Amino acid sequence: TKTIKNVICTFCGTLCDDLEVDVTDDEKKIVTVRNACAIGAEKYLHVSNPGRVVLPRMRQADGTYKDVSYDEAIDFAAKTLLKAKKPLFYGWSSTNCEAIAAGNVLAEKTGGVIDNCATVCHGSSLLAIQDTGVPSCTLGEVKNRADRVIFWGCNPAHAHPRHMSRYSIFPRGFFSAKGQKGRKIICVDCRETDTAKVADTFVRIKQSYDYEIFDALRTLLRGEDIPDEVGGVPKEKLQEVVDICKSGRFVTLFFGMGLTHTLGRNHNIDAGINFIRDLNDYTKAVLIAMRGHYNVTGAGQVLGWQYGFPFACDLSRLTMARHNPGETTSVDLLVRHEVDACVVIASDLAAHFPFEATRTMAHIPSITIDPHISMSTELSDLHIPVAIVGVEVGGCCYRMDNVPIETRKCIDAPEGVITDEELFKRISARVDEILAEN
Ligand code: SF4
């Protein structure tokens, strides 16, 4: 075997960059993974499973699947997209930026709507950031400087297992040489998570009272009075949070879907940003969204630089991109039957969307592009397997703090299996051919 060092883990938004992967000398199989957490390691070890799909699968009239060639699959995809008035391209969070850029070209050509997983996770954060701005920093700065860390509506102990050991709680940095001993950790949540258990201060709030609590904290920060209890939290506890933050040198607020998906949504994030902004009158303070899938941040970046909006871009008018959450977002389009074909890429729509939206997907022509079998692949007319980014192909991905990181290839993809990027380029070329023929 040989060892590949400094491998980037393409599982969660932490994008850990210190994995060591032992591969066989012929670079066909992964033998061992070191340094990854349990979920990261599983991704690498799972790659060589014998049941891996290596050919596109097309649904037959009787509901069963038949293996077809990549050429047949590409032809079907091109014709399906050209026939549709408004196809939806949803997903993108678990592939590289190169594939996303190639996919955007295809969506433009076919007048589709392009949307990523932010539409059901941190879309509200992106709206608030566009409205309000964001005082932020890199995870490296958190590691080297932060002495006050707040986790709000997120549970990295489960969702980003090495986040706490690499960046936010335990590591020793240049200005944080005492590691955990020099940091005060605050966890704000409506239930006592495993992250709350390692925090110095746990603030249990009533569900959906985040906005009120940020307002109360801002009021206390200015030295004004508040009621004896806000959102289930006594005034003294909120004062304690303010005192801890004010006495720090560098405060970092990490927030997750417990904040973005409770009542108030983007307004919760507005309030959080303004709390952090106010804190900067007393000390240095920043906030970072806990992005989930490893390149959901990159999906927003690519859309942002190409169309000006980080998700839910409607390209059906061909000349301009429209972005109107509630109108051009995937769930709303599917529930209102406003799209007539669906391509799911590098994510699992059927596993995460409301039933009504999934039912629409099952009743319109649909294609799922994914290395593995998922609920979406099983509802689709066509499943196209692809190489796994960060394992079988490299490419650019954005960490949760918006730092681009070049992922690397460890082993060869199974023979014949192509990358997302190549697939989108070939479907685009086939679309051009068909248009030229007519
Ligand atoms: Fe991979 Fe995330 Fe675990 Fe790091 S924390 S090893 S990026 S799954």
Tab-separated table of N, CA and C in Angstrom, residues 69-224:
chain	number	residue	atom	x	y	z
A	69	SER	N	-26.005	2.639	-21.458
A	69	SER	CA	-24.674	3.240	-21.585
A	69	SER	C	-24.732	4.715	-21.206
A	70	TYR	N	-23.561	5.307	-20.940
A	70	TYR	CA	-23.524	6.747	-20.658
A	70	TYR	C	-24.062	7.541	-21.849
A	71	ASP	N	-23.758	7.098	-23.082
A	71	ASP	CA	-24.250	7.833	-24.258
A	71	ASP	C	-25.778	7.869	-24.290
A	72	GLU	N	-26.386	6.707	-24.001
A	72	GLU	CA	-27.862	6.659	-23.987
A	72	GLU	C	-28.413	7.565	-22.892
A	73	ALA	N	-27.775	7.520	-21.719
A	73	ALA	CA	-28.247	8.332	-20.585
A	73	ALA	C	-28.127	9.818	-20.918
A	74	ILE	N	-27.016	10.195	-21.548
A	74	ILE	CA	-26.786	11.606	-21.885
A	74	ILE	C	-27.801	12.071	-22.925
A	75	ASP	N	-28.097	11.220	-23.878
A	75	ASP	CA	-29.092	11.547	-24.904
A	75	ASP	C	-30.476	11.738	-24.269
A	76	PHE	N	-30.829	10.824	-23.356
A	76	PHE	CA	-32.124	10.923	-22.670
A	76	PHE	C	-32.198	12.220	-21.870
A	77	ALA	N	-31.111	12.530	-21.152
A	77	ALA	CA	-31.104	13.735	-20.319
A	77	ALA	C	-31.269	14.979	-21.189
A	78	ALA	N	-30.517	15.051	-22.298
A	78	ALA	CA	-30.586	16.228	-23.171
A	78	ALA	C	-31.992	16.399	-23.739
A	79	LYS	N	-32.598	15.296	-24.199
A	79	LYS	CA	-33.941	15.389	-24.794
A	79	LYS	C	-34.983	15.755	-23.739
A	80	THR	N	-34.850	15.188	-22.537
A	80	THR	CA	-35.800	15.503	-21.457
A	80	THR	C	-35.739	16.984	-21.120
A	81	LEU	N	-34.516	17.516	-21.031
A	81	LEU	CA	-34.365	18.919	-20.646
A	81	LEU	C	-34.864	19.852	-21.745
A	82	LEU	N	-34.625	19.479	-22.995
A	82	LEU	CA	-35.084	20.335	-24.093
A	82	LEU	C	-36.604	20.325	-24.222
A	83	LYS	N	-37.204	19.188	-23.883
A	83	LYS	CA	-38.668	19.070	-23.982
A	83	LYS	C	-39.359	19.878	-22.872
A	84	ALA	N	-38.690	20.007	-21.734
A	84	ALA	CA	-39.314	20.682	-20.591
A	84	ALA	C	-39.352	22.193	-20.820
A	85	LYS	N	-40.434	22.816	-20.313
A	85	LYS	CA	-40.524	24.284	-20.396
A	85	LYS	C	-39.679	24.916	-19.316
A	86	LYS	N	-39.692	24.267	-18.129
A	86	LYS	CA	-38.986	24.845	-16.990
A	86	LYS	C	-38.447	23.707	-16.116
A	87	PRO	N	-37.250	23.200	-16.441
A	87	PRO	CA	-36.696	22.131	-15.609
A	87	PRO	C	-36.048	22.699	-14.336
A	88	LEU	N	-36.117	21.901	-13.270
A	88	LEU	CA	-35.482	22.292	-12.006
A	88	LEU	C	-34.175	21.516	-11.845
A	89	PHE	N	-33.100	22.222	-11.518
A	89	PHE	CA	-31.811	21.585	-11.214
A	89	PHE	C	-31.546	21.823	-9.734
A	90	TYR	N	-31.740	20.787	-8.927
A	90	TYR	CA	-31.625	20.971	-7.479
A	90	TYR	C	-30.487	20.119	-6.902
A	91	GLY	N	-29.779	20.674	-5.914
A	91	GLY	CA	-28.781	19.881	-5.193
A	91	GLY	C	-27.466	20.611	-5.097
A	92	TRP	N	-26.413	20.046	-5.670
A	92	TRP	CA	-25.100	20.647	-5.867
A	92	TRP	C	-24.203	20.697	-4.625
A	93	SER	N	-24.711	20.363	-3.459
A	93	SER	CA	-23.909	20.622	-2.255
A	93	SER	C	-22.825	19.574	-2.027
A	94	SER	N	-22.898	18.432	-2.714
A	94	SER	CA	-21.861	17.416	-2.545
A	94	SER	C	-21.172	17.122	-3.876
A	95	THR	N	-20.791	18.185	-4.556
A	95	THR	CA	-19.924	18.051	-5.725
A	95	THR	C	-19.015	19.270	-5.761
A	96	ASN	N	-18.080	19.304	-6.729
A	96	ASN	CA	-17.114	20.409	-6.713
A	96	ASN	C	-17.617	21.618	-7.522
A	97	CYS	N	-16.922	22.745	-7.390
A	97	CYS	CA	-17.366	23.982	-8.044
A	97	CYS	C	-17.277	23.869	-9.566
A	98	GLU	N	-16.327	23.091	-10.059
A	98	GLU	CA	-16.189	22.929	-11.506
A	98	GLU	C	-17.463	22.307	-12.090
A	99	ALA	N	-18.006	21.299	-11.385
A	99	ALA	CA	-19.234	20.651	-11.856
A	99	ALA	C	-20.405	21.616	-11.768
A	100	ILE	N	-20.431	22.418	-10.709
A	100	ILE	CA	-21.541	23.373	-10.544
A	100	ILE	C	-21.518	24.389	-11.693
A	101	ALA	N	-20.320	24.873	-12.027
A	101	ALA	CA	-20.212	25.846	-13.122
A	101	ALA	C	-20.678	25.219	-14.441
A	102	ALA	N	-20.280	23.947	-14.686
A	102	ALA	CA	-20.705	23.271	-15.922
A	102	ALA	C	-22.219	23.051	-15.906
A	103	GLY	N	-22.772	22.742	-14.753
A	103	GLY	CA	-24.223	22.549	-14.623
A	103	GLY	C	-24.982	23.842	-14.878
A	104	ASN	N	-24.406	24.954	-14.435
A	104	ASN	CA	-25.065	26.243	-14.666
A	104	ASN	C	-25.182	26.540	-16.158
A	105	VAL	N	-24.162	26.155	-16.915
A	105	VAL	CA	-24.204	26.373	-18.376
A	105	VAL	C	-25.388	25.612	-18.965
A	106	LEU	N	-25.547	24.364	-18.503
A	106	LEU	CA	-26.653	23.537	-18.998
A	106	LEU	C	-28.005	24.139	-18.597
A	107	ALA	N	-28.096	24.617	-17.350
A	107	ALA	CA	-29.356	25.210	-16.888
A	107	ALA	C	-29.691	26.459	-17.704
A	108	GLU	N	-28.661	27.233	-18.031
A	108	GLU	CA	-28.891	28.429	-18.865
A	108	GLU	C	-29.429	28.033	-20.231
A	109	LYS	N	-28.778	27.019	-20.833
A	109	LYS	CA	-29.167	26.602	-22.196
A	109	LYS	C	-30.591	26.098	-22.245
A	110	THR	N	-31.031	25.444	-21.159
A	110	THR	CA	-32.350	24.817	-21.184
A	110	THR	C	-33.390	25.638	-20.423
A	111	GLY	N	-33.024	26.854	-20.013
A	111	GLY	CA	-33.988	27.746	-19.353
A	111	GLY	C	-34.539	27.179	-18.057
A	112	GLY	N	-33.659	26.666	-17.223
A	112	GLY	CA	-34.115	26.020	-15.986
A	112	GLY	C	-34.013	26.909	-14.765
A	113	VAL	N	-34.398	26.320	-13.650
A	113	VAL	CA	-34.217	26.971	-12.352
A	113	VAL	C	-33.103	26.206	-11.653
A	114	ILE	N	-32.128	26.916	-11.129
A	114	ILE	CA	-31.012	26.250	-10.470
A	114	ILE	C	-31.027	26.638	-8.999
A	115	ASP	N	-31.045	25.605	-8.158
A	115	ASP	CA	-31.211	25.847	-6.723
A	115	ASP	C	-30.359	24.831	-5.962
A	116	ASN	N	-29.862	25.231	-4.817
A	116	ASN	CA	-29.034	24.287	-4.048
A	116	ASN	C	-29.622	24.046	-2.668
A	117	CYS	N	-28.945	23.226	-1.888
A	117	CYS	CA	-29.517	22.783	-0.610
A	117	CYS	C	-29.722	23.924	0.377
A	118	ALA	N	-29.091	25.083	0.133
A	118	ALA	CA	-29.328	26.231	1.017
A	118	ALA	C	-30.817	26.568	1.061
A	119	THR	N	-31.528	26.174	0.001
A	119	THR	CA	-32.962	26.481	-0.070
A	119	THR	C	-33.722	25.871	1.111
A	120	VAL	N	-33.175	24.780	1.692
A	120	VAL	CA	-33.821	24.180	2.871
A	120	VAL	C	-32.887	24.177	4.087
A	121	CYS	N	-31.800	24.960	4.047
A	121	CYS	CA	-30.966	25.030	5.272
A	121	CYS	C	-30.581	26.475	5.568
A	122	HIS	N	-29.462	26.950	4.999
A	122	HIS	CA	-28.994	28.288	5.370
A	122	HIS	C	-29.399	29.366	4.369
A	123	GLY	N	-30.423	29.109	3.542
A	123	GLY	CA	-30.896	30.159	2.632
A	123	GLY	C	-31.282	31.414	3.391
A	124	SER	N	-31.924	31.208	4.550
A	124	SER	CA	-32.337	32.380	5.341
A	124	SER	C	-31.106	33.143	5.838
A	125	SER	N	-30.019	32.430	6.129
A	125	SER	CA	-28.787	33.124	6.545
A	125	SER	C	-28.261	33.973	5.390
A	126	LEU	N	-28.303	33.402	4.173
A	126	LEU	CA	-27.774	34.128	3.018
A	126	LEU	C	-28.610	35.371	2.737
A	127	LEU	N	-29.933	35.262	2.931
A	127	LEU	CA	-30.788	36.438	2.749
A	127	LEU	C	-30.414	37.519	3.755
A	128	ALA	N	-30.234	37.108	5.018
A	128	ALA	CA	-29.899	38.081	6.069
A	128	ALA	C	-28.533	38.712	5.799
A	129	ILE	N	-27.590	37.888	5.326
A	129	ILE	CA	-26.242	38.407	5.070
A	129	ILE	C	-26.279	39.409	3.914
A	130	GLN	N	-27.109	39.112	2.880
A	130	GLN	CA	-27.223	40.081	1.776
A	130	GLN	C	-27.879	41.368	2.254
A	131	ASP	N	-28.830	41.250	3.200
A	131	ASP	CA	-29.525	42.443	3.706
A	131	ASP	C	-28.657	43.257	4.655
A	132	THR	N	-27.937	42.534	5.533
A	132	THR	CA	-27.343	43.201	6.697
A	132	THR	C	-25.832	43.261	6.654
A	133	GLY	N	-25.182	42.402	5.861
A	133	GLY	CA	-23.721	42.298	5.906
A	133	GLY	C	-23.337	41.272	6.947
A	134	VAL	N	-22.050	40.929	7.006
A	134	VAL	CA	-21.665	39.916	7.994
A	134	VAL	C	-20.254	40.162	8.529
A	135	PRO	N	-20.134	40.401	9.828
A	135	PRO	CA	-18.796	40.446	10.410
A	135	PRO	C	-18.332	39.002	10.631
A	136	SER	N	-17.327	38.559	9.877
A	136	SER	CA	-16.953	37.144	9.965
A	136	SER	C	-15.435	36.970	9.924
A	137	CYS	N	-14.974	35.756	9.895
A	137	CYS	CA	-13.538	35.466	9.863
A	137	CYS	C	-13.359	34.030	9.399
A	138	THR	N	-12.126	33.551	9.371
A	138	THR	CA	-11.883	32.160	8.975
A	138	THR	C	-11.824	31.278	10.221
A	139	LEU	N	-11.943	29.974	9.997
A	139	LEU	CA	-11.846	29.034	11.125
A	139	LEU	C	-10.442	29.077	11.744
A	140	GLY	N	-9.442	29.394	10.921
A	140	GLY	CA	-8.076	29.520	11.444
A	140	GLY	C	-7.986	30.649	12.477
A	141	GLU	N	-8.684	31.757	12.200
A	141	GLU	CA	-8.690	32.862	13.161
A	141	GLU	C	-9.400	32.458	14.444
A	142	VAL	N	-10.470	31.672	14.303
A	142	VAL	CA	-11.177	31.197	15.507
A	142	VAL	C	-10.215	30.375	16.356
A	143	LYS	N	-9.526	29.452	15.711
A	143	LYS	CA	-8.599	28.591	16.451
A	143	LYS	C	-7.520	29.421	17.163
A	144	ASN	N	-6.987	30.420	16.468
A	144	ASN	CA	-5.846	31.161	17.005
A	144	ASN	C	-6.222	32.305	17.936
A	145	ARG	N	-7.493	32.737	17.885
A	145	ARG	CA	-7.839	33.939	18.653
A	145	ARG	C	-9.028	33.799	19.596
A	146	ALA	N	-10.008	32.957	19.235
A	146	ALA	CA	-11.275	33.016	19.985
A	146	ALA	C	-11.121	32.579	21.433
A	147	ASP	N	-11.644	33.402	22.357
A	147	ASP	CA	-11.705	32.992	23.764
A	147	ASP	C	-13.143	32.948	24.274
A	148	ARG	N	-14.099	33.298	23.411
A	148	ARG	CA	-15.519	33.137	23.740
A	148	ARG	C	-16.168	32.515	22.520
A	149	VAL	N	-16.786	31.362	22.689
A	149	VAL	CA	-17.419	30.688	21.544
A	149	VAL	C	-18.875	30.379	21.906
A	150	ILE	N	-19.780	30.817	21.041
A	150	ILE	CA	-21.214	30.551	21.258
A	150	ILE	C	-21.694	29.603	20.160
A	151	PHE	N	-22.340	28.520	20.544
A	151	PHE	CA	-23.010	27.641	19.574
A	151	PHE	C	-24.505	27.882	19.729
A	152	TRP	N	-25.140	28.344	18.670
A	152	TRP	CA	-26.570	28.710	18.761
A	152	TRP	C	-27.357	27.866	17.750
A	153	GLY	N	-28.213	27.013	18.272
A	153	GLY	CA	-29.046	26.191	17.379
A	153	GLY	C	-28.239	25.273	16.488
A	154	CYS	N	-27.125	24.784	16.982
A	154	CYS	CA	-26.326	23.830	16.207
A	154	CYS	C	-25.716	22.812	17.166
A	155	ASN	N	-25.346	21.669	16.622
A	155	ASN	CA	-24.838	20.593	17.468
A	155	ASN	C	-23.634	19.934	16.791
A	156	PRO	N	-22.484	20.643	16.760
A	156	PRO	CA	-21.331	20.084	16.049
A	156	PRO	C	-20.866	18.735	16.592
A	157	ALA	N	-21.178	18.441	17.851
A	157	ALA	CA	-20.773	17.138	18.395
A	157	ALA	C	-21.300	16.006	17.520
A	158	HIS	N	-22.423	16.221	16.866
A	158	HIS	CA	-22.976	15.189	15.979
A	158	HIS	C	-22.803	15.525	14.505
A	159	ALA	N	-23.014	16.805	14.134
A	159	ALA	CA	-23.072	17.150	12.715
A	159	ALA	C	-21.706	17.478	12.114
A	160	HIS	N	-20.789	18.005	12.923
A	160	HIS	CA	-19.448	18.366	12.449
A	160	HIS	C	-18.456	17.861	13.497
A	161	PRO	N	-18.277	16.552	13.608
A	161	PRO	CA	-17.617	15.989	14.799
A	161	PRO	C	-16.218	16.531	15.127
A	162	ARG	N	-15.429	16.937	14.127
A	162	ARG	CA	-14.072	17.406	14.457
A	162	ARG	C	-13.977	18.931	14.547
A	163	HIS	N	-15.083	19.610	14.352
A	163	HIS	CA	-15.095	21.072	14.423
A	163	HIS	C	-14.570	21.541	15.781
A	164	MET	N	-15.030	20.897	16.844
A	164	MET	CA	-14.671	21.339	18.193
A	164	MET	C	-13.204	21.063	18.505
A	165	SER	N	-12.666	19.950	17.978
A	165	SER	CA	-11.263	19.639	18.289
A	165	SER	C	-10.289	20.372	17.372
A	166	ARG	N	-10.723	20.728	16.176
A	166	ARG	CA	-9.800	21.396	15.256
A	166	ARG	C	-9.861	22.919	15.347
A	167	TYR	N	-11.050	23.468	15.669
A	167	TYR	CA	-11.180	24.929	15.552
A	167	TYR	C	-11.782	25.644	16.757
A	168	SER	N	-12.822	25.072	17.359
A	168	SER	CA	-13.645	25.952	18.191
A	168	SER	C	-13.532	25.789	19.700
A	169	ILE	N	-13.265	24.590	20.216
A	169	ILE	CA	-13.227	24.433	21.676
A	169	ILE	C	-11.839	24.024	22.173
A	170	PHE	N	-11.310	22.946	21.641
A	170	PHE	CA	-10.134	22.330	22.257
A	170	PHE	C	-8.761	22.791	21.745
A	171	PRO	N	-8.604	23.218	20.482
A	171	PRO	CA	-7.227	23.401	19.999
A	171	PRO	C	-6.504	24.587	20.641
A	172	ARG	N	-5.189	24.467	20.702
A	172	ARG	CA	-4.363	25.582	21.165
A	172	ARG	C	-3.919	26.348	19.931
A	173	GLY	N	-4.032	27.674	19.974
A	173	GLY	CA	-3.627	28.490	18.836
A	173	GLY	C	-2.607	29.528	19.262
A	174	PHE	N	-2.255	30.423	18.347
A	174	PHE	CA	-1.195	31.410	18.594
A	174	PHE	C	-1.534	32.317	19.783
A	175	PHE	N	-2.772	32.845	19.787
A	175	PHE	CA	-3.193	33.709	20.904
A	175	PHE	C	-4.121	32.968	21.860
A	176	SER	N	-4.228	31.673	21.674
A	176	SER	CA	-5.119	30.889	22.544
A	176	SER	C	-4.373	29.647	23.012
A	177	ALA	N	-3.208	29.888	23.625
A	177	ALA	CA	-2.297	28.789	23.943
A	177	ALA	C	-2.852	27.848	25.003
A	178	LYS	N	-3.834	28.300	25.762
A	178	LYS	CA	-4.372	27.421	26.807
A	178	LYS	C	-5.460	26.487	26.288
A	179	GLY	N	-5.804	26.613	25.014
A	179	GLY	CA	-6.829	25.733	24.446
A	179	GLY	C	-8.162	25.903	25.156
A	180	GLN	N	-8.785	24.773	25.477
A	180	GLN	CA	-10.119	24.821	26.085
A	180	GLN	C	-10.131	25.617	27.389
A	181	LYS	N	-9.025	25.518	28.154
A	181	LYS	CA	-8.985	26.203	29.463
A	181	LYS	C	-9.087	27.723	29.312
A	182	GLY	N	-8.649	28.234	28.184
A	182	GLY	CA	-8.688	29.680	27.986
A	182	GLY	C	-9.962	30.161	27.312
A	183	ARG	N	-10.875	29.236	27.034
A	183	ARG	CA	-12.104	29.626	26.322
A	183	ARG	C	-13.328	29.446	27.206
A	184	LYS	N	-14.295	30.314	27.008
A	184	LYS	CA	-15.601	30.102	27.648
A	184	LYS	C	-16.571	29.723	26.533
A	185	ILE	N	-17.238	28.591	26.725
A	185	ILE	CA	-18.143	28.087	25.688
A	185	ILE	C	-19.581	28.262	26.169
A	186	ILE	N	-20.394	28.865	25.309
A	186	ILE	CA	-21.818	29.053	25.606
A	186	ILE	C	-22.616	28.278	24.559
A	187	CYS	N	-23.607	27.538	24.992
A	187	CYS	CA	-24.476	26.842	24.029
A	187	CYS	C	-25.909	27.322	24.240
A	188	VAL	N	-26.541	27.774	23.175
A	188	VAL	CA	-27.940	28.224	23.245
A	188	VAL	C	-28.773	27.252	22.414
A	189	ASP	N	-29.726	26.602	23.038
A	189	ASP	CA	-30.538	25.604	22.326
A	189	ASP	C	-31.814	25.363	23.116
A	190	CYS	N	-32.790	24.745	22.446
A	190	CYS	CA	-34.017	24.445	23.181
A	190	CYS	C	-33.949	23.051	23.820
A	191	ARG	N	-32.868	22.319	23.568
A	191	ARG	CA	-32.697	21.022	24.236
A	191	ARG	C	-31.230	20.833	24.565
A	192	GLU	N	-30.964	19.973	25.536
A	192	GLU	CA	-29.587	19.805	25.993
A	192	GLU	C	-28.866	18.809	25.082
A	193	THR	N	-28.175	19.315	24.091
A	193	THR	CA	-27.479	18.461	23.127
A	193	THR	C	-26.130	18.028	23.709
A	194	ASP	N	-25.435	17.170	22.978
A	194	ASP	CA	-24.093	16.770	23.435
A	194	ASP	C	-23.129	17.955	23.391
A	195	THR	N	-23.379	18.916	22.489
A	195	THR	CA	-22.553	20.130	22.482
A	195	THR	C	-22.825	20.927	23.759
A	196	ALA	N	-24.106	21.006	24.153
A	196	ALA	CA	-24.459	21.728	25.387
A	196	ALA	C	-23.747	21.118	26.589
A	197	LYS	N	-23.557	19.800	26.551
A	197	LYS	CA	-22.928	19.120	27.700
A	197	LYS	C	-21.459	19.497	27.871
A	198	VAL	N	-20.794	19.892	26.792
A	198	VAL	CA	-19.379	20.293	26.952
A	198	VAL	C	-19.232	21.816	27.118
A	199	ALA	N	-20.361	22.528	27.070
A	199	ALA	CA	-20.292	23.997	27.208
A	199	ALA	C	-20.157	24.389	28.683
A	200	ASP	N	-19.559	25.566	28.928
A	200	ASP	CA	-19.481	26.087	30.299
A	200	ASP	C	-20.837	26.629	30.729
A	201	THR	N	-21.557	27.202	29.769
A	201	THR	CA	-22.866	27.783	30.073
A	201	THR	C	-23.875	27.284	29.049
A	202	PHE	N	-24.933	26.678	29.532
A	202	PHE	CA	-25.989	26.235	28.626
A	202	PHE	C	-27.221	27.105	28.862
A	203	VAL	N	-27.708	27.725	27.799
A	203	VAL	CA	-28.898	28.569	27.896
A	203	VAL	C	-30.029	27.851	27.174
A	204	ARG	N	-30.956	27.281	27.958
A	204	ARG	CA	-32.069	26.569	27.326
A	204	ARG	C	-33.191	27.572	27.058
A	205	ILE	N	-33.541	27.716	25.794
A	205	ILE	CA	-34.568	28.701	25.436
A	205	ILE	C	-35.835	27.988	24.980
A	206	LYS	N	-36.938	28.709	25.003
A	206	LYS	CA	-38.168	28.149	24.426
A	206	LYS	C	-38.010	28.156	22.914
A	207	GLN	N	-38.483	27.086	22.282
A	207	GLN	CA	-38.339	26.990	20.828
A	207	GLN	C	-38.964	28.204	20.142
A	208	SER	N	-38.250	28.732	19.135
A	208	SER	CA	-38.717	29.866	18.323
A	208	SER	C	-38.701	31.206	19.053
A	209	TYR	N	-37.957	31.317	20.152
A	209	TYR	CA	-37.816	32.607	20.837
A	209	TYR	C	-36.428	33.216	20.598
A	210	ASP	N	-35.745	32.747	19.558
A	210	ASP	CA	-34.375	33.220	19.294
A	210	ASP	C	-34.332	34.736	19.065
A	211	TYR	N	-35.289	35.217	18.255
A	211	TYR	CA	-35.279	36.649	17.914
A	211	TYR	C	-35.401	37.500	19.178
A	212	GLU	N	-36.366	37.108	20.038
A	212	GLU	CA	-36.593	37.876	21.273
A	212	GLU	C	-35.333	37.851	22.146
A	213	ILE	N	-34.670	36.706	22.160
A	213	ILE	CA	-33.495	36.599	23.035
A	213	ILE	C	-32.335	37.449	22.507
A	214	PHE	N	-32.138	37.451	21.201
A	214	PHE	CA	-31.098	38.349	20.654
A	214	PHE	C	-31.422	39.800	21.005
A	215	ASP	N	-32.722	40.164	20.894
A	215	ASP	CA	-33.114	41.544	21.224
A	215	ASP	C	-32.835	41.845	22.691
A	216	ALA	N	-33.144	40.856	23.550
A	216	ALA	CA	-32.905	41.057	24.989
A	216	ALA	C	-31.405	41.216	25.251
A	217	LEU	N	-30.592	40.412	24.587
A	217	LEU	CA	-29.135	40.513	24.780
A	217	LEU	C	-28.633	41.881	24.325
A	218	ARG	N	-29.172	42.358	23.198
A	218	ARG	CA	-28.750	43.680	22.693
A	218	ARG	C	-29.164	44.781	23.659
A	219	THR	N	-30.354	44.610	24.243
A	219	THR	CA	-30.844	45.619	25.199
A	219	THR	C	-29.938	45.648	26.428
A	220	LEU	N	-29.607	44.458	26.959
A	220	LEU	CA	-28.727	44.395	28.137
A	220	LEU	C	-27.336	44.950	27.812
A	221	LEU	N	-26.910	44.676	26.592
A	221	LEU	CA	-25.581	45.145	26.170
A	221	LEU	C	-25.504	46.674	26.242
A	222	ARG	N	-26.638	47.328	25.986
A	222	ARG	CA	-26.668	48.797	26.032
A	222	ARG	C	-26.960	49.326	27.430
A	223	GLY	N	-27.061	48.403	28.396
A	223	GLY	CA	-27.278	48.840	29.774
A	223	GLY	C	-28.725	49.147	30.105
A	224	GLU	N	-29.653	48.732	29.220
A	224	GLU	CA	-31.081	48.960	29.489
A	224	GLU	C	-31.664	47.737	30.194
